Amino acid sequence: FARRAVPAAAATFVSSWQYQQSPSLKTTTTTKCDANASSSSAVDPQISSFTYGMVDTAEGDFHDLFPKRQLWQPKVEYPLWDMNWDGLSPPLTGDDDEDRRRMRKVRKEGVTRHIILIRHGQYDEAPREDSERKLTEIGRQQADYTGRRLREMIEGVQGTSFGPCRVKVVRVSNMARAKETADIITSHLPKDVEIAEPDPDLNEGRPAHNIPGGKASASTVEKFDEQHPRIEKAFRKYFYRAPEPFFLDSSDDSQQEEDDKGKKVPKHEFEIIVCHANVIRYFVCRALQVPPEAWLRLCTFNCSLTYLTIRPTGTVSCRMLGDIGHLPYSLSTFSGHCGYNW
């Protein structure tokens, strides 16, 4: 599948750097994600705890639904926005005027990250082995339509204001249905788009408990403990603002940064992640800083596009949620459900 693998260390380096730069994330509360993180994960192994997340020491149940230790605790009170959610907020200088100048420069000249999350196509759910759970004919057609849509976005419309979208990399989970979907999609993309090696952290799973919902069974509690840390690690690995521009202390007001060869670096970078419904819905909740327990209130059809932007200032917005406008009605499915009458 991989056309040009992106070293895993590259993504890990950025995420580890995030946490090293933010002492405020350190506390005496350890999370399940920290306890299960390895030295090669996106979480810095030297930082074993955070001021938010799952609190292992919490006792009792949350409204008789699930253990309180499995309830997500925000770093700031809802609905306030945590400006330093990724640990990359520029440090304050102590000079209000200088801090405002730096933030204006970040807003004007920093890079906006565009993340497009794509759910895999419809697949055969009957086999027990993942390797045998291949796309159906409908699923293959869905992926083909999706690849064509992305190709249009990458190329843009010449001679108009609809400029091309610079896709840097396509990522994918390690599950068969996602990899098959990504193979079809990338067959439509330019050869210079990097294709990362499949990432098991993006595999499907139970990312959080869901509210509304009944009392969690013992098996559900166990699945949460097994799968939440991995999916949370994936979120921290791929969701962050672009690193602070090196030119912040410069008086240069150029509109774009230059690389070491003098080439202009675009102010917008797109990344495509082909994965799964639960993972996508969890990512949306975490990115928008709403309770992750709301994930099941959202719906993402097969081969739908969920599109978020992360501004260089750290603000996040959702431009599309489960968009299937590129698919005909005859290809509109949610797993085994066809159309909308379900």
CSV table of C-alpha atoms in Angstrom, one decimal:
chain,number,residue,atom,x,y,z
A,1,PHE,CA,0.0,0.0,0.0
A,2,ALA,CA,2.7,2.5,1.0
A,3,ARG,CA,3.8,4.7,-2.0
A,4,ARG,CA,6.2,6.7,0.1
A,5,ALA,CA,6.3,6.0,3.8
A,6,VAL,CA,6.4,8.9,6.2
A,7,PRO,CA,8.7,8.0,9.1
A,8,ALA,CA,6.7,7.4,12.3
A,9,ALA,CA,9.3,9.3,14.2
A,10,ALA,CA,8.4,12.5,12.4
A,11,ALA,CA,4.9,12.5,13.8
A,12,THR,CA,6.1,11.3,17.2
A,13,PHE,CA,8.7,14.1,17.4
A,14,VAL,CA,6.1,16.8,16.9
A,15,SER,CA,3.8,15.4,19.5
A,16,SER,CA,6.5,14.7,22.0
A,17,TRP,CA,7.7,18.3,21.6
A,18,GLN,CA,4.3,19.6,22.3
A,19,TYR,CA,4.3,18.1,25.8
A,20,GLN,CA,7.9,19.1,26.6
A,21,GLN,CA,7.0,22.7,25.9
A,22,SER,CA,4.0,22.8,28.3
A,23,PRO,CA,4.9,22.3,32.0
A,24,SER,CA,1.3,23.2,32.8
A,25,LEU,CA,0.2,19.7,31.5
A,26,LYS,CA,2.1,18.0,34.3
A,27,THR,CA,0.3,17.0,37.5
A,28,THR,CA,0.1,14.1,39.9
A,29,THR,CA,-2.9,12.6,38.1
A,30,THR,CA,-2.0,9.6,35.9
A,31,THR,CA,-4.2,8.7,32.9
A,32,LYS,CA,-4.7,5.3,31.3
A,33,CYS,CA,-3.2,6.7,28.1
A,34,ASP,CA,0.0,7.5,30.0
A,35,ALA,CA,0.2,4.2,31.7
A,36,ASN,CA,0.0,2.3,28.4
A,37,ALA,CA,2.2,4.6,26.3
A,38,SER,CA,5.5,3.2,25.1
A,39,SER,CA,8.7,5.1,24.4
A,40,SER,CA,7.9,5.2,20.7
A,41,SER,CA,4.4,6.6,21.2
A,42,ALA,CA,3.3,10.2,20.5
A,43,VAL,CA,3.2,10.8,24.3
A,44,ASP,CA,6.6,11.7,25.8
A,45,PRO,CA,7.4,8.8,28.1
A,46,GLN,CA,9.2,11.2,30.6
A,47,ILE,CA,5.8,12.9,31.2
A,48,SER,CA,3.6,10.4,32.9
A,49,SER,CA,0.6,12.5,33.8
A,50,PHE,CA,-1.6,15.3,32.7
A,51,THR,CA,-4.1,17.7,34.2
A,52,TYR,CA,-6.9,16.3,32.1
A,53,GLY,CA,-8.2,13.0,30.8
A,54,MET,CA,-9.1,9.9,32.7
A,55,VAL,CA,-8.4,10.0,36.4
A,56,ASP,CA,-7.4,6.6,37.6
A,57,THR,CA,-7.8,7.5,41.2
A,58,ALA,CA,-11.5,8.5,40.8
A,59,GLU,CA,-13.8,6.2,42.8
A,60,GLY,CA,-17.3,5.1,42.3
A,61,ASP,CA,-19.6,5.3,39.3
A,62,PHE,CA,-20.7,8.2,37.2
A,63,HIS,CA,-24.5,8.3,37.6
A,64,ASP,CA,-24.5,4.5,37.8
A,65,LEU,CA,-23.4,4.4,34.1
A,66,PHE,CA,-19.7,3.6,34.2
A,67,PRO,CA,-16.7,4.0,36.5
A,68,LYS,CA,-15.8,7.6,37.3
A,69,ARG,CA,-12.2,6.8,36.4
A,70,GLN,CA,-13.4,6.4,32.8
A,71,LEU,CA,-15.1,9.8,32.6
A,72,TRP,CA,-13.2,12.4,30.6
A,73,GLN,CA,-12.1,15.3,32.7
A,74,PRO,CA,-11.4,18.6,30.7
A,75,LYS,CA,-8.4,20.7,31.5
A,76,VAL,CA,-10.7,23.8,31.6
A,77,GLU,CA,-14.4,23.9,32.6
A,78,TYR,CA,-16.9,23.3,29.8
A,79,PRO,CA,-17.7,25.3,27.6
A,80,LEU,CA,-14.5,27.4,28.0
A,81,TRP,CA,-11.8,26.9,25.4
A,82,ASP,CA,-8.3,25.6,26.4
A,83,MET,CA,-6.0,27.8,24.4
A,84,ASN,CA,-3.0,25.5,25.0
A,85,TRP,CA,-4.8,22.2,24.3
A,86,ASP,CA,-1.8,20.9,22.3
A,87,GLY,CA,1.0,22.4,24.4
A,88,LEU,CA,2.0,24.6,21.4
A,89,SER,CA,0.6,28.0,22.4
A,90,PRO,CA,3.4,30.5,22.2
A,91,PRO,CA,4.8,31.3,25.7
A,92,LEU,CA,4.0,34.7,27.1
A,93,THR,CA,6.8,37.2,27.2
A,94,GLY,CA,5.4,39.3,30.1
A,95,ASP,CA,4.9,42.2,27.8
A,96,ASP,CA,1.2,42.5,26.7
A,97,ASP,CA,2.0,44.6,23.6
A,98,GLU,CA,4.6,42.1,22.5
A,99,ASP,CA,2.4,39.1,23.1
A,100,ARG,CA,-0.4,40.7,21.0
A,101,ARG,CA,2.1,41.4,18.2
A,102,ARG,CA,3.4,37.9,18.2
A,103,MET,CA,-0.2,36.5,18.1
A,104,ARG,CA,-1.1,38.8,15.2
A,105,LYS,CA,2.0,37.5,13.4
A,106,VAL,CA,1.1,33.9,14.1
A,107,ARG,CA,-2.5,34.5,12.8
A,108,LYS,CA,-1.3,36.3,9.7
A,109,GLU,CA,1.7,34.2,8.7
A,110,GLY,CA,1.4,30.8,10.4
A,111,VAL,CA,0.3,27.7,8.6
A,112,THR,CA,-3.3,26.4,8.9
A,113,ARG,CA,-3.5,22.6,9.1
A,114,HIS,CA,-6.5,21.0,7.3
A,115,ILE,CA,-7.4,17.4,8.4
A,116,ILE,CA,-9.8,15.4,6.3
A,117,LEU,CA,-11.1,12.3,8.0
A,118,ILE,CA,-12.6,9.6,5.7
A,119,ARG,CA,-14.5,6.6,6.9
A,120,HIS,CA,-13.8,3.4,5.0
A,121,GLY,CA,-16.3,2.1,2.4
A,122,GLN,CA,-19.0,-0.5,3.1
A,123,TYR,CA,-17.5,-3.9,3.8
A,124,ASP,CA,-18.5,-7.5,4.4
A,125,GLU,CA,-19.1,-7.8,8.2
A,126,ALA,CA,-19.7,-11.6,8.2
A,127,PRO,CA,-16.1,-12.9,8.4
A,128,ARG,CA,-14.5,-12.9,11.9
A,129,GLU,CA,-11.0,-12.4,10.6
A,130,ASP,CA,-10.2,-8.8,9.8
A,131,SER,CA,-8.1,-9.8,6.7
A,132,GLU,CA,-11.3,-11.3,5.2
A,133,ARG,CA,-13.5,-8.3,5.8
A,134,LYS,CA,-13.2,-6.8,2.4
A,135,LEU,CA,-15.1,-4.0,0.7
A,136,THR,CA,-18.4,-4.8,-1.0
A,137,GLU,CA,-19.0,-3.7,-4.6
A,138,ILE,CA,-20.8,-0.7,-3.1
A,139,GLY,CA,-17.8,0.0,-0.9
A,140,ARG,CA,-15.4,-0.1,-3.8
A,141,GLN,CA,-17.6,2.4,-5.8
A,142,GLN,CA,-17.8,4.6,-2.7
A,143,ALA,CA,-14.0,4.7,-2.5
A,144,ASP,CA,-13.7,5.4,-6.2
A,145,TYR,CA,-16.1,8.4,-6.0
A,146,THR,CA,-14.2,9.7,-3.0
A,147,GLY,CA,-10.8,9.5,-4.7
A,148,ARG,CA,-12.2,11.5,-7.6
A,149,ARG,CA,-13.5,14.2,-5.3
A,150,LEU,CA,-10.2,14.5,-3.6
A,151,ARG,CA,-8.4,14.7,-6.9
A,152,GLU,CA,-10.6,17.7,-7.8
A,153,MET,CA,-9.7,19.4,-4.5
A,154,ILE,CA,-6.0,18.8,-5.1
A,155,GLU,CA,-6.0,20.1,-8.6
A,156,GLY,CA,-8.3,23.0,-8.1
A,157,VAL,CA,-10.1,24.8,-10.9
A,158,GLN,CA,-7.6,26.6,-13.2
A,159,GLY,CA,-8.3,30.2,-13.8
A,160,THR,CA,-10.7,30.6,-10.9
A,161,SER,CA,-10.5,31.4,-7.2
A,162,PHE,CA,-11.0,27.7,-6.4
A,163,GLY,CA,-7.3,27.0,-5.9
A,164,PRO,CA,-5.6,23.7,-5.4
A,165,CYS,CA,-5.4,22.0,-2.0
A,166,ARG,CA,-1.9,21.0,-1.0
A,167,VAL,CA,-2.2,17.5,0.4
A,168,LYS,CA,1.0,16.5,2.1
A,169,VAL,CA,0.2,12.9,3.3
A,170,VAL,CA,-2.5,10.2,3.3
A,171,ARG,CA,-2.6,8.1,6.5
A,172,VAL,CA,-4.6,5.0,7.1
A,173,SER,CA,-5.4,2.5,9.9
A,174,ASN,CA,-4.1,-1.0,9.8
A,175,MET,CA,-7.5,-2.7,9.2
A,176,ALA,CA,-8.3,-4.4,5.9
A,177,ARG,CA,-11.3,-2.3,5.0
A,178,ALA,CA,-9.5,1.0,5.6
A,179,LYS,CA,-6.4,-0.1,3.7
A,180,GLU,CA,-8.5,-1.2,0.7
A,181,THR,CA,-10.4,2.1,0.7
A,182,ALA,CA,-7.2,4.0,0.9
A,183,ASP,CA,-5.7,2.0,-2.0
A,184,ILE,CA,-8.6,3.0,-4.3
A,185,ILE,CA,-8.6,6.6,-3.2
A,186,THR,CA,-4.9,7.1,-3.7
A,187,SER,CA,-5.0,5.6,-7.2
A,188,HIS,CA,-6.6,8.9,-8.2
A,189,LEU,CA,-4.1,11.2,-6.4
A,190,PRO,CA,-0.9,12.7,-7.8
A,191,LYS,CA,2.2,10.6,-7.4
A,192,ASP,CA,3.9,13.2,-5.2
A,193,VAL,CA,1.4,12.8,-2.4
A,194,GLU,CA,3.1,10.8,0.4
A,195,ILE,CA,1.4,7.7,1.6
A,196,ALA,CA,2.2,6.7,5.2
A,197,GLU,CA,2.6,3.2,6.5
A,198,PRO,CA,-0.7,1.9,8.1
A,199,ASP,CA,-1.0,3.0,11.8
A,200,PRO,CA,-2.6,0.5,14.2
A,201,ASP,CA,-3.4,3.3,16.6
A,202,LEU,CA,-6.1,4.4,14.1
A,203,ASN,CA,-7.8,1.0,14.2
A,204,GLU,CA,-11.5,0.9,15.2
A,205,GLY,CA,-12.4,0.5,18.8
A,206,ARG,CA,-14.4,1.9,21.7
A,207,PRO,CA,-12.9,5.4,22.3
A,208,ALA,CA,-15.2,6.5,25.2
A,209,HIS,CA,-18.4,5.6,26.9
A,210,ASN,CA,-21.5,7.1,25.2
A,211,ILE,CA,-24.2,9.3,26.8
A,212,PRO,CA,-27.1,8.8,26.4
A,213,GLY,CA,-26.7,5.1,27.1
A,214,GLY,CA,-27.4,2.4,29.6
A,215,LYS,CA,-25.2,1.0,32.3
A,216,ALA,CA,-21.9,-0.2,30.9
A,217,SER,CA,-21.4,-4.0,31.1
A,218,ALA,CA,-18.2,-5.4,32.5
A,219,SER,CA,-17.0,-6.3,29.0
A,220,THR,CA,-17.6,-2.7,27.8
A,221,VAL,CA,-15.6,-1.4,30.7
A,222,GLU,CA,-12.8,-3.8,29.8
A,223,LYS,CA,-12.9,-2.8,26.1
A,224,PHE,CA,-12.7,0.8,27.2
A,225,ASP,CA,-9.5,0.2,29.2
A,226,GLU,CA,-8.0,-1.7,26.3
A,227,GLN,CA,-8.9,0.7,23.4
A,228,HIS,CA,-9.3,4.2,24.7
A,229,PRO,CA,-5.6,4.8,25.4
A,230,ARG,CA,-4.7,3.8,21.9
A,231,ILE,CA,-7.3,6.0,20.2
A,232,GLU,CA,-6.4,8.9,22.5
A,233,LYS,CA,-2.8,8.5,21.6
A,234,ALA,CA,-3.7,8.7,17.9
A,235,PHE,CA,-5.5,11.9,18.5
A,236,ARG,CA,-2.5,13.5,20.2
A,237,LYS,CA,-0.3,12.2,17.5
A,238,TYR,CA,-2.1,13.9,14.6
A,239,PHE,CA,-4.1,16.8,16.0
A,240,TYR,CA,-2.0,19.9,16.8
A,241,ARG,CA,-1.4,23.4,15.4
A,242,ALA,CA,1.5,24.0,13.1
A,243,PRO,CA,4.7,24.7,15.1
A,244,GLU,CA,5.3,28.3,16.0
A,245,PRO,CA,6.9,30.1,13.0
A,246,PHE,CA,10.6,30.7,13.3
A,247,PHE,CA,10.0,34.3,12.1
A,248,LEU,CA,8.0,35.5,15.1
A,249,ASP,CA,10.8,37.6,16.4
A,250,SER,CA,11.5,39.2,13.0
A,251,SER,CA,10.1,42.5,11.8
A,252,ASP,CA,9.6,41.0,8.3
A,253,ASP,CA,6.0,41.1,7.3
A,254,SER,CA,6.3,38.7,4.4
A,255,GLN,CA,3.1,36.7,3.7
A,256,GLN,CA,4.9,33.3,3.5
A,257,GLU,CA,7.8,31.6,5.1
A,258,GLU,CA,10.7,30.4,3.0
A,259,ASP,CA,12.4,27.1,3.4
A,260,ASP,CA,16.2,26.5,3.4
A,261,LYS,CA,16.2,26.6,-0.4
A,262,GLY,CA,14.4,29.9,-0.7
A,263,LYS,CA,11.1,28.4,-1.8
A,264,LYS,CA,7.8,29.8,-0.6
A,265,VAL,CA,6.0,27.5,1.9
A,266,PRO,CA,2.2,27.5,1.5
A,267,LYS,CA,0.2,28.7,4.4
A,268,HIS,CA,-2.2,25.7,4.1
A,269,GLU,CA,-1.4,22.0,4.5
A,270,PHE,CA,-3.9,19.2,4.1
A,271,GLU,CA,-3.7,15.8,5.6
A,272,ILE,CA,-6.0,12.9,4.8
A,273,ILE,CA,-6.7,10.1,7.4
A,274,VAL,CA,-8.7,7.0,6.3
A,275,CYS,CA,-10.0,5.3,9.3
A,276,HIS,CA,-13.2,4.4,11.2
A,277,ALA,CA,-16.6,5.8,12.4
A,278,ASN,CA,-16.0,5.6,16.1
A,279,VAL,CA,-12.4,7.0,15.8
A,280,ILE,CA,-13.6,9.9,13.6
A,281,ARG,CA,-16.4,10.8,16.0
A,282,TYR,CA,-14.1,10.7,19.0
A,283,PHE,CA,-11.5,12.9,17.2
A,284,VAL,CA,-14.2,15.5,16.4
A,285,CYS,CA,-15.3,15.7,20.0
A,286,ARG,CA,-11.8,16.0,21.3
A,287,ALA,CA,-10.8,18.5,18.6
A,288,LEU,CA,-13.8,20.7,19.3
A,289,GLN,CA,-13.4,20.3,23.1
A,290,VAL,CA,-16.8,18.9,23.7
A,291,PRO,CA,-17.4,15.9,26.0
A,292,PRO,CA,-16.0,12.8,24.2
A,293,GLU,CA,-18.9,10.9,25.7
A,294,ALA,CA,-21.1,12.6,23.0
A,295,TRP,CA,-19.4,10.7,20.2
A,296,LEU,CA,-22.3,8.4,19.4
A,297,ARG,CA,-24.6,11.4,18.8
A,298,LEU,CA,-22.8,11.9,15.6
A,299,CYS,CA,-23.1,9.9,12.4
A,300,THR,CA,-20.6,9.3,9.6
A,301,PHE,CA,-21.7,7.4,6.5
A,302,ASN,CA,-19.3,5.1,4.6
A,303,CYS,CA,-16.7,7.1,2.6
A,304,SER,CA,-18.0,10.4,4.2
A,305,LEU,CA,-15.6,13.3,4.6
A,306,THR,CA,-15.2,15.0,8.0
A,307,TYR,CA,-13.0,18.0,7.7
A,308,LEU,CA,-11.5,20.1,10.5
A,309,THR,CA,-9.1,23.1,10.4
A,310,ILE,CA,-6.5,23.9,13.0
A,311,ARG,CA,-5.5,27.5,12.8
A,312,PRO,CA,-1.9,28.5,13.8
A,313,THR,CA,-3.4,30.2,16.9
A,314,GLY,CA,-4.8,26.9,18.0
A,315,THR,CA,-8.5,27.5,17.3
A,316,VAL,CA,-10.3,24.5,15.7
A,317,SER,CA,-13.4,24.4,13.5
A,318,CYS,CA,-15.4,21.7,11.8
A,319,ARG,CA,-16.1,22.5,8.1
A,320,MET,CA,-17.7,19.2,7.2
A,321,LEU,CA,-19.2,16.4,9.3
A,322,GLY,CA,-20.0,13.1,7.6
A,323,ASP,CA,-20.3,14.8,4.2
A,324,ILE,CA,-21.4,12.4,1.4
A,325,GLY,CA,-22.4,15.0,-1.2
A,326,HIS,CA,-20.0,13.3,-3.7
A,327,LEU,CA,-21.9,10.1,-3.5
A,328,PRO,CA,-25.2,9.3,-5.3
A,329,TYR,CA,-28.1,8.2,-3.2
A,330,SER,CA,-27.6,4.6,-4.4
A,331,LEU,CA,-24.2,4.6,-2.7
A,332,SER,CA,-25.3,6.2,0.6
A,333,THR,CA,-24.8,3.6,3.3
A,334,PHE,CA,-24.0,3.4,7.0
A,335,SER,CA,-22.5,-0.1,7.4
A,336,GLY,CA,-25.4,-2.4,6.5
A,337,HIS,CA,-28.0,0.3,6.3
A,338,CYS,CA,-28.8,1.6,2.9
A,339,GLY,CA,-30.2,5.1,2.3
A,340,TYR,CA,-31.8,7.0,5.1
A,341,ASN,CA,-34.8,5.0,6.2
A,342,TRP,CA,-33.4,3.2,9.2
